[in-house]
Amino acid sequence: MWSLKSWQGRFVAHPLPSRERLRAYAGWCNAVEGNTTFYATPARDTVATWAQQTDPGFRFVLKLPKVITHERRLVAVEDPLRIFLDAIEPLGPRAHALWIQLPGSFGPADLPALETFLRQVPASYRYAVEVRHPAFFDDPRATAELERALAPVDAEWVPFDTTVFFAKLPTSAAERDAWTKKPRLPRRSQALTDRPIIRYLGRDAVTETVEGWQHWVDVTVGWLREGRAPTVFVHTPDNADAPQLARRFHDAVRERVPRLEPLPDPDPVEPLTLF
């Protein structure tokens, strides 16, 4: 998410070599979702450059490759998992959590596969699971069974809050595209561990996005006061303002929890010109 075209010349300098874009992004935010790892395991040398561009305290939440989660559904995945873990090893402490995003068809009946998988993965990493099957949200028994599956390895349940986005019909091309792709599920606000992770999707309209995240400001403040270390990712359908919005969310939380460390100061970006 650090190479979005619409950010160039606005949040990061343009032109800027690809090997320097993460460093520029890290001046705006101190965490990133590793979505690209879902589609292909990166080369170890590439990951080493990610480590070089970020401080040790920077947080990567890296999605496991789809061959593990969607194609093989966590079964017989020793080889692709080994290759993935070897590739991300250069990140060291920056690998804040490995993100197990499961398909919407992965339901309560599939929990034995998840339990077996979590027993086999290295304890040196933290794990965060995102489920999209409605039963985990609607059926108290399924909810409890999933929580029991996560507990032995201290894995977190990642909510993807799209309730604000789906509150009214789309009004832009980006919103219409997201309308057909994003999950429509109830909002979940419970943390299972000391490292909760929130994924929040607002609207392209900034005011609607900010109004919609007030719930999460309250929740995040509460978690911080409990001694937890939450990570919050702010999205909109086009993500055009995402870095700025993330900092605005952080400011809103820090107003109520002054001990929260400030985000870094981003490098100034020269405006784009015709010549």
mmCIF file of C-alpha atoms in Angstrom:
data_model
loop_
_atom_site.group_PDB
_atom_site.id
_atom_site.type_symbol
_atom_site.label_atom_id
_atom_site.label_comp_id
_atom_site.label_asym_id
_atom_site.label_seq_id
_atom_site.Cartn_x
_atom_site.Cartn_y
_atom_site.Cartn_z
ATOM 1 C CA MET A 1 0.000 0.000 0.000
ATOM 2 C CA TRP A 2 2.964 2.381 -0.122
ATOM 3 C CA SER A 3 3.069 2.757 -3.908
ATOM 4 C CA LEU A 4 -0.423 4.037 -4.688
ATOM 5 C CA LYS A 5 -0.243 6.175 -7.811
ATOM 6 C CA SER A 6 -2.506 8.898 -6.441
ATOM 7 C CA TRP A 7 -0.109 9.498 -3.515
ATOM 8 C CA GLN A 8 2.837 10.355 -5.765
ATOM 9 C CA GLY A 9 3.535 14.056 -5.808
ATOM 10 C CA ARG A 10 1.145 14.506 -2.890
ATOM 11 C CA PHE A 11 2.263 12.335 0.024
ATOM 12 C CA VAL A 12 5.495 11.053 -1.496
ATOM 13 C CA ALA A 13 7.849 12.715 -3.928
ATOM 14 C CA HIS A 14 7.446 12.148 -7.646
ATOM 15 C CA PRO A 15 9.328 10.764 -9.414
ATOM 16 C CA LEU A 16 10.630 8.473 -6.687
ATOM 17 C CA PRO A 17 12.339 5.098 -7.287
ATOM 18 C CA SER A 18 10.265 2.152 -6.105
ATOM 19 C CA ARG A 19 13.004 1.162 -3.649
ATOM 20 C CA GLU A 20 12.511 4.474 -1.795
ATOM 21 C CA ARG A 21 8.707 4.707 -1.673
ATOM 22 C CA LEU A 22 8.309 2.698 1.514
ATOM 23 C CA ARG A 23 10.780 4.998 3.281
ATOM 24 C CA ALA A 24 8.647 7.981 2.225
ATOM 25 C CA TYR A 25 5.439 6.272 3.342
ATOM 26 C CA ALA A 26 7.042 5.476 6.715
ATOM 27 C CA GLY A 27 7.306 9.228 7.247
ATOM 28 C CA TRP A 28 3.491 9.363 7.300
ATOM 29 C CA CYS A 29 2.523 6.146 9.076
ATOM 30 C CA ASN A 30 4.291 3.639 11.300
ATOM 31 C CA ALA A 31 2.448 0.532 10.079
ATOM 32 C CA VAL A 32 1.376 -0.968 6.772
ATOM 33 C CA GLU A 33 -0.824 -3.785 5.522
ATOM 34 C CA GLY A 34 1.109 -6.236 3.388
ATOM 35 C CA ASN A 35 -1.561 -6.978 0.797
ATOM 36 C CA THR A 36 0.819 -7.815 -2.040
ATOM 37 C CA THR A 37 2.120 -10.876 -0.212
ATOM 38 C CA PHE A 38 -1.312 -12.440 -0.712
ATOM 39 C CA TYR A 39 -0.690 -12.646 -4.449
ATOM 40 C CA ALA A 40 2.957 -13.705 -4.432
ATOM 41 C CA THR A 41 5.714 -14.344 -1.922
ATOM 42 C CA PRO A 42 8.303 -11.594 -2.344
ATOM 43 C CA ALA A 43 11.965 -12.305 -2.897
ATOM 44 C CA ARG A 44 14.019 -12.323 0.282
ATOM 45 C CA ASP A 45 16.256 -9.567 -1.147
ATOM 46 C CA THR A 46 13.166 -7.411 -1.723
ATOM 47 C CA VAL A 47 12.064 -7.875 1.871
ATOM 48 C CA ALA A 48 15.557 -6.927 3.017
ATOM 49 C CA THR A 49 15.101 -3.550 1.307
ATOM 50 C CA TRP A 50 11.820 -3.107 3.231
ATOM 51 C CA ALA A 51 13.748 -3.563 6.460
ATOM 52 C CA GLN A 52 16.399 -1.083 5.334
ATOM 53 C CA GLN A 53 13.745 1.561 4.630
ATOM 54 C CA THR A 54 12.013 1.328 8.016
ATOM 55 C CA ASP A 55 12.868 1.616 11.702
ATOM 56 C CA PRO A 56 12.780 -1.524 13.872
ATOM 57 C CA GLY A 57 9.554 -0.266 15.479
ATOM 58 C CA PHE A 58 7.702 -0.048 12.153
ATOM 59 C CA ARG A 59 4.851 -2.573 11.938
ATOM 60 C CA PHE A 60 4.223 -4.862 8.983
ATOM 61 C CA VAL A 61 0.985 -6.850 9.097
ATOM 62 C CA LEU A 62 1.664 -9.313 6.294
ATOM 63 C CA LYS A 63 -1.058 -11.320 4.617
ATOM 64 C CA LEU A 64 -0.267 -14.987 4.070
ATOM 65 C CA PRO A 65 -0.206 -16.046 0.403
ATOM 66 C CA LYS A 66 -3.518 -17.122 -1.096
ATOM 67 C CA VAL A 67 -2.121 -20.551 -1.928
ATOM 68 C CA ILE A 68 -2.084 -21.160 1.839
ATOM 69 C CA THR A 69 -5.367 -19.555 2.868
ATOM 70 C CA HIS A 70 -7.650 -19.747 -0.165
ATOM 71 C CA GLU A 71 -6.379 -22.461 -2.481
ATOM 72 C CA ARG A 72 -5.293 -25.098 0.047
ATOM 73 C CA ARG A 73 -7.396 -23.703 2.914
ATOM 74 C CA LEU A 74 -4.582 -24.205 5.467
ATOM 75 C CA VAL A 75 -4.130 -27.905 4.633
ATOM 76 C CA ALA A 76 -0.840 -29.416 3.334
ATOM 77 C CA VAL A 77 0.829 -25.995 3.216
ATOM 78 C CA GLU A 78 4.222 -26.819 4.741
ATOM 79 C CA ASP A 79 6.226 -25.922 1.620
ATOM 80 C CA PRO A 80 4.598 -22.570 0.707
ATOM 81 C CA LEU A 81 4.608 -21.564 4.388
ATOM 82 C CA ARG A 82 8.308 -22.393 4.736
ATOM 83 C CA ILE A 83 9.125 -20.378 1.610
ATOM 84 C CA PHE A 84 7.080 -17.426 2.864
ATOM 85 C CA LEU A 85 8.623 -17.432 6.340
ATOM 86 C CA ASP A 86 12.120 -17.585 4.876
ATOM 87 C CA ALA A 87 11.340 -14.640 2.607
ATOM 88 C CA ILE A 88 10.096 -12.350 5.398
ATOM 89 C CA GLU A 89 12.827 -13.251 7.904
ATOM 90 C CA PRO A 90 14.852 -10.059 7.170
ATOM 91 C CA LEU A 91 12.061 -7.961 8.679
ATOM 92 C CA GLY A 92 12.926 -9.167 12.160
ATOM 93 C CA PRO A 93 10.814 -7.334 14.783
ATOM 94 C CA ARG A 94 9.033 -5.335 12.084
ATOM 95 C CA ALA A 95 6.850 -8.387 11.341
ATOM 96 C CA HIS A 96 4.202 -7.302 13.822
ATOM 97 C CA ALA A 97 1.690 -10.007 12.840
ATOM 98 C CA LEU A 98 1.096 -12.558 10.124
ATOM 99 C CA TRP A 99 -2.385 -11.950 8.778
ATOM 100 C CA ILE A 100 -4.447 -15.045 7.992
ATOM 101 C CA GLN A 101 -7.314 -13.724 5.873
ATOM 102 C CA LEU A 102 -9.726 -16.585 5.185
ATOM 103 C CA PRO A 103 -12.298 -16.779 2.380
ATOM 104 C CA GLY A 104 -15.989 -16.217 3.010
ATOM 105 C CA SER A 105 -16.628 -19.911 2.473
ATOM 106 C CA PHE A 106 -14.355 -20.848 5.383
ATOM 107 C CA GLY A 107 -16.925 -21.525 8.081
ATOM 108 C CA PRO A 108 -17.301 -23.199 11.468
ATOM 109 C CA ALA A 109 -16.934 -26.667 9.956
ATOM 110 C CA ASP A 110 -13.427 -25.678 8.810
ATOM 111 C CA LEU A 111 -12.157 -24.694 12.256
ATOM 112 C CA PRO A 112 -10.263 -27.988 12.783
ATOM 113 C CA ALA A 113 -8.031 -27.004 9.834
ATOM 114 C CA LEU A 114 -7.351 -23.623 11.436
ATOM 115 C CA GLU A 115 -6.596 -25.201 14.822
ATOM 116 C CA THR A 116 -4.175 -27.679 13.246
ATOM 117 C CA PHE A 117 -2.488 -24.944 11.242
ATOM 118 C CA LEU A 118 -2.023 -22.691 14.278
ATOM 119 C CA ARG A 119 -0.468 -25.567 16.234
ATOM 120 C CA GLN A 120 2.114 -26.046 13.481
ATOM 121 C CA VAL A 121 3.239 -22.467 12.811
ATOM 122 C CA PRO A 122 6.351 -21.049 14.531
ATOM 123 C CA ALA A 123 5.713 -19.451 17.910
ATOM 124 C CA SER A 124 8.249 -16.729 17.051
ATOM 125 C CA TYR A 125 5.535 -14.833 15.119
ATOM 126 C CA ARG A 126 2.230 -13.347 16.217
ATOM 127 C CA TYR A 127 -0.864 -14.280 14.207
ATOM 128 C CA ALA A 128 -4.051 -12.406 13.344
ATOM 129 C CA VAL A 129 -7.035 -14.111 11.722
ATOM 130 C CA GLU A 130 -9.692 -12.416 9.603
ATOM 131 C CA VAL A 131 -12.833 -14.446 8.925
ATOM 132 C CA ARG A 132 -15.670 -13.515 6.608
ATOM 133 C CA HIS A 133 -18.217 -16.292 7.091
ATOM 134 C CA PRO A 134 -21.435 -14.789 8.550
ATOM 135 C CA ALA A 135 -21.839 -17.586 11.104
ATOM 136 C CA PHE A 136 -18.837 -16.367 13.099
ATOM 137 C CA PHE A 137 -20.675 -13.084 13.661
ATOM 138 C CA ASP A 138 -24.279 -14.288 13.914
ATOM 139 C CA ASP A 139 -24.007 -17.601 15.771
ATOM 140 C CA PRO A 140 -22.741 -17.303 19.389
ATOM 141 C CA ARG A 141 -21.600 -20.923 19.332
ATOM 142 C CA ALA A 142 -19.475 -20.351 16.209
ATOM 143 C CA THR A 143 -18.072 -17.159 17.737
ATOM 144 C CA ALA A 144 -17.023 -19.015 20.876
ATOM 145 C CA GLU A 145 -15.522 -21.887 18.874
ATOM 146 C CA LEU A 146 -13.380 -19.516 16.843
ATOM 147 C CA GLU A 147 -12.195 -17.700 19.948
ATOM 148 C CA ARG A 148 -11.259 -21.041 21.522
ATOM 149 C CA ALA A 149 -9.298 -21.963 18.389
ATOM 150 C CA LEU A 150 -7.304 -18.733 18.549
ATOM 151 C CA ALA A 151 -6.610 -18.732 22.280
ATOM 152 C CA PRO A 152 -3.856 -21.411 22.560
ATOM 153 C CA VAL A 153 -1.474 -19.419 20.340
ATOM 154 C CA ASP A 154 -2.650 -15.963 21.458
ATOM 155 C CA ALA A 155 -3.884 -15.152 17.937
ATOM 156 C CA GLU A 156 -6.009 -12.067 17.357
ATOM 157 C CA TRP A 157 -9.345 -11.845 15.507
ATOM 158 C CA VAL A 158 -9.107 -8.975 13.001
ATOM 159 C CA PRO A 159 -12.352 -7.086 12.391
ATOM 160 C CA PHE A 160 -12.884 -5.478 8.995
ATOM 161 C CA ASP A 161 -15.476 -2.804 9.727
ATOM 162 C CA THR A 162 -17.450 -1.910 6.599
ATOM 163 C CA THR A 163 -20.640 -0.833 8.359
ATOM 164 C CA VAL A 164 -20.171 2.860 7.583
ATOM 165 C CA PHE A 165 -19.377 2.115 3.964
ATOM 166 C CA PHE A 166 -22.538 0.038 3.482
ATOM 167 C CA ALA A 167 -24.762 2.474 5.380
ATOM 168 C CA LYS A 168 -25.824 4.113 2.126
ATOM 169 C CA LEU A 169 -25.587 3.470 -1.601
ATOM 170 C CA PRO A 170 -22.321 4.230 -3.425
ATOM 171 C CA THR A 171 -21.836 7.646 -4.994
ATOM 172 C CA SER A 172 -18.555 7.257 -6.920
ATOM 173 C CA ALA A 173 -16.869 4.793 -9.244
ATOM 174 C CA ALA A 174 -14.518 3.656 -6.477
ATOM 175 C CA GLU A 175 -17.414 3.138 -4.079
ATOM 176 C CA ARG A 176 -19.376 1.179 -6.674
ATOM 177 C CA ASP A 177 -16.379 -1.081 -7.258
ATOM 178 C CA ALA A 178 -15.855 -1.649 -3.529
ATOM 179 C CA TRP A 179 -19.595 -2.300 -3.099
ATOM 180 C CA THR A 180 -19.263 -5.528 -5.082
ATOM 181 C CA LYS A 181 -16.035 -6.709 -3.444
ATOM 182 C CA LYS A 182 -15.978 -5.848 0.256
ATOM 183 C CA PRO A 183 -17.579 -8.081 2.901
ATOM 184 C CA ARG A 184 -20.798 -6.886 4.522
ATOM 185 C CA LEU A 185 -20.656 -8.161 8.101
ATOM 186 C CA PRO A 186 -21.591 -6.922 11.588
ATOM 187 C CA ARG A 187 -19.041 -4.795 13.396
ATOM 188 C CA ARG A 188 -16.963 -6.584 16.021
ATOM 189 C CA SER A 189 -15.053 -4.602 18.656
ATOM 190 C CA GLN A 190 -13.658 -7.198 21.072
ATOM 191 C CA ALA A 191 -9.908 -7.662 21.508
ATOM 192 C CA LEU A 192 -8.581 -11.127 22.309
ATOM 193 C CA THR A 193 -4.925 -10.174 22.849
ATOM 194 C CA ASP A 194 -2.689 -7.263 23.818
ATOM 195 C CA ARG A 195 -2.155 -6.483 20.102
ATOM 196 C CA PRO A 196 -5.584 -5.901 18.541
ATOM 197 C CA ILE A 197 -5.765 -4.909 14.873
ATOM 198 C CA ILE A 198 -8.558 -2.868 13.303
ATOM 199 C CA ARG A 199 -9.346 -2.532 9.601
ATOM 200 C CA TYR A 200 -11.820 0.269 8.955
ATOM 201 C CA LEU A 201 -13.381 1.196 5.593
ATOM 202 C CA GLY A 202 -14.996 4.600 5.341
ATOM 203 C CA ARG A 203 -16.381 6.488 2.367
ATOM 204 C CA ASP A 204 -14.728 8.655 -0.260
ATOM 205 C CA ALA A 205 -16.266 11.661 1.528
ATOM 206 C CA VAL A 206 -13.859 12.627 4.308
ATOM 207 C CA THR A 207 -16.571 13.917 6.639
ATOM 208 C CA GLU A 208 -18.459 10.613 6.463
ATOM 209 C CA THR A 209 -15.279 8.628 7.086
ATOM 210 C CA VAL A 210 -14.370 10.722 10.131
ATOM 211 C CA GLU A 211 -17.888 10.597 11.568
ATOM 212 C CA GLY A 212 -17.919 6.829 11.097
ATOM 213 C CA TRP A 213 -14.690 6.155 12.954
ATOM 214 C CA GLN A 214 -15.716 7.773 16.248
ATOM 215 C CA HIS A 215 -16.621 4.335 17.581
ATOM 216 C CA TRP A 216 -13.083 3.153 16.875
ATOM 217 C CA VAL A 217 -11.525 6.213 18.479
ATOM 218 C CA ASP A 218 -13.384 5.315 21.688
ATOM 219 C CA VAL A 219 -12.402 1.650 21.425
ATOM 220 C CA THR A 220 -8.746 2.432 20.686
ATOM 221 C CA VAL A 221 -8.536 4.858 23.600
ATOM 222 C CA GLY A 222 -9.964 2.183 25.874
ATOM 223 C CA TRP A 223 -7.469 -0.415 24.677
ATOM 224 C CA LEU A 224 -4.520 1.920 25.177
ATOM 225 C CA ARG A 225 -5.662 2.695 28.707
ATOM 226 C CA GLU A 226 -5.814 -1.057 29.349
ATOM 227 C CA GLY A 227 -2.181 -1.372 28.278
ATOM 228 C CA ARG A 228 -2.845 -2.897 24.856
ATOM 229 C CA ALA A 229 -0.939 -1.904 21.692
ATOM 230 C CA PRO A 230 -3.540 -1.621 18.911
ATOM 231 C CA THR A 231 -2.798 -1.156 15.216
ATOM 232 C CA VAL A 232 -5.402 0.698 13.145
ATOM 233 C CA PHE A 233 -5.655 0.768 9.362
ATOM 234 C CA VAL A 234 -7.902 3.414 7.794
ATOM 235 C CA HIS A 235 -9.200 2.812 4.278
ATOM 236 C CA THR A 236 -11.529 4.524 1.850
ATOM 237 C CA PRO A 237 -12.716 3.031 -1.446
ATOM 238 C CA ASP A 238 -10.122 4.968 -3.444
ATOM 239 C CA ASN A 239 -7.567 5.307 -0.587
ATOM 240 C CA ALA A 240 -6.581 8.675 -2.053
ATOM 241 C CA ASP A 241 -6.484 10.363 1.376
ATOM 242 C CA ALA A 242 -5.556 7.330 3.473
ATOM 243 C CA PRO A 243 -2.186 8.512 4.897
ATOM 244 C CA GLN A 244 -3.643 11.861 5.898
ATOM 245 C CA LEU A 245 -6.736 10.226 7.380
ATOM 246 C CA ALA A 246 -4.621 7.758 9.360
ATOM 247 C CA ARG A 247 -2.727 10.647 10.913
ATOM 248 C CA ARG A 248 -6.004 12.416 11.675
ATOM 249 C CA PHE A 249 -7.291 9.304 13.445
ATOM 250 C CA HIS A 250 -4.040 9.089 15.417
ATOM 251 C CA ASP A 251 -4.374 12.762 16.417
ATOM 252 C CA ALA A 252 -7.927 12.167 17.655
ATOM 253 C CA VAL A 253 -6.748 9.283 19.838
ATOM 254 C CA ARG A 254 -3.693 11.175 21.087
ATOM 255 C CA GLU A 255 -5.849 14.077 22.242
ATOM 256 C CA ARG A 256 -7.341 11.679 24.778
ATOM 257 C CA VAL A 257 -4.204 9.619 25.448
ATOM 258 C CA PRO A 258 -1.390 12.211 25.476
ATOM 259 C CA ARG A 259 1.270 9.615 26.324
ATOM 260 C CA LEU A 260 0.778 8.045 22.885
ATOM 261 C CA GLU A 261 3.888 8.691 20.822
ATOM 262 C CA PRO A 262 3.434 11.074 17.885
ATOM 263 C CA LEU A 263 3.756 9.839 14.335
ATOM 264 C CA PRO A 264 6.919 10.818 12.434
ATOM 265 C CA ASP A 265 7.152 14.057 10.495
ATOM 266 C CA PRO A 266 6.865 13.293 6.770
ATOM 267 C CA ASP A 267 9.344 14.718 4.311
ATOM 268 C CA PRO A 268 8.024 17.756 2.451
ATOM 269 C CA VAL A 269 6.764 17.004 -1.046
ATOM 270 C CA GLU A 270 7.287 19.489 -3.831
ATOM 271 C CA PRO A 271 4.111 20.140 -5.831
ATOM 272 C CA LEU A 272 3.904 18.682 -9.309
ATOM 273 C CA THR A 273 4.672 21.127 -12.111
ATOM 274 C CA LEU A 274 4.356 21.025 -15.882
ATOM 275 C CA PHE A 275 8.040 21.826 -16.455
#
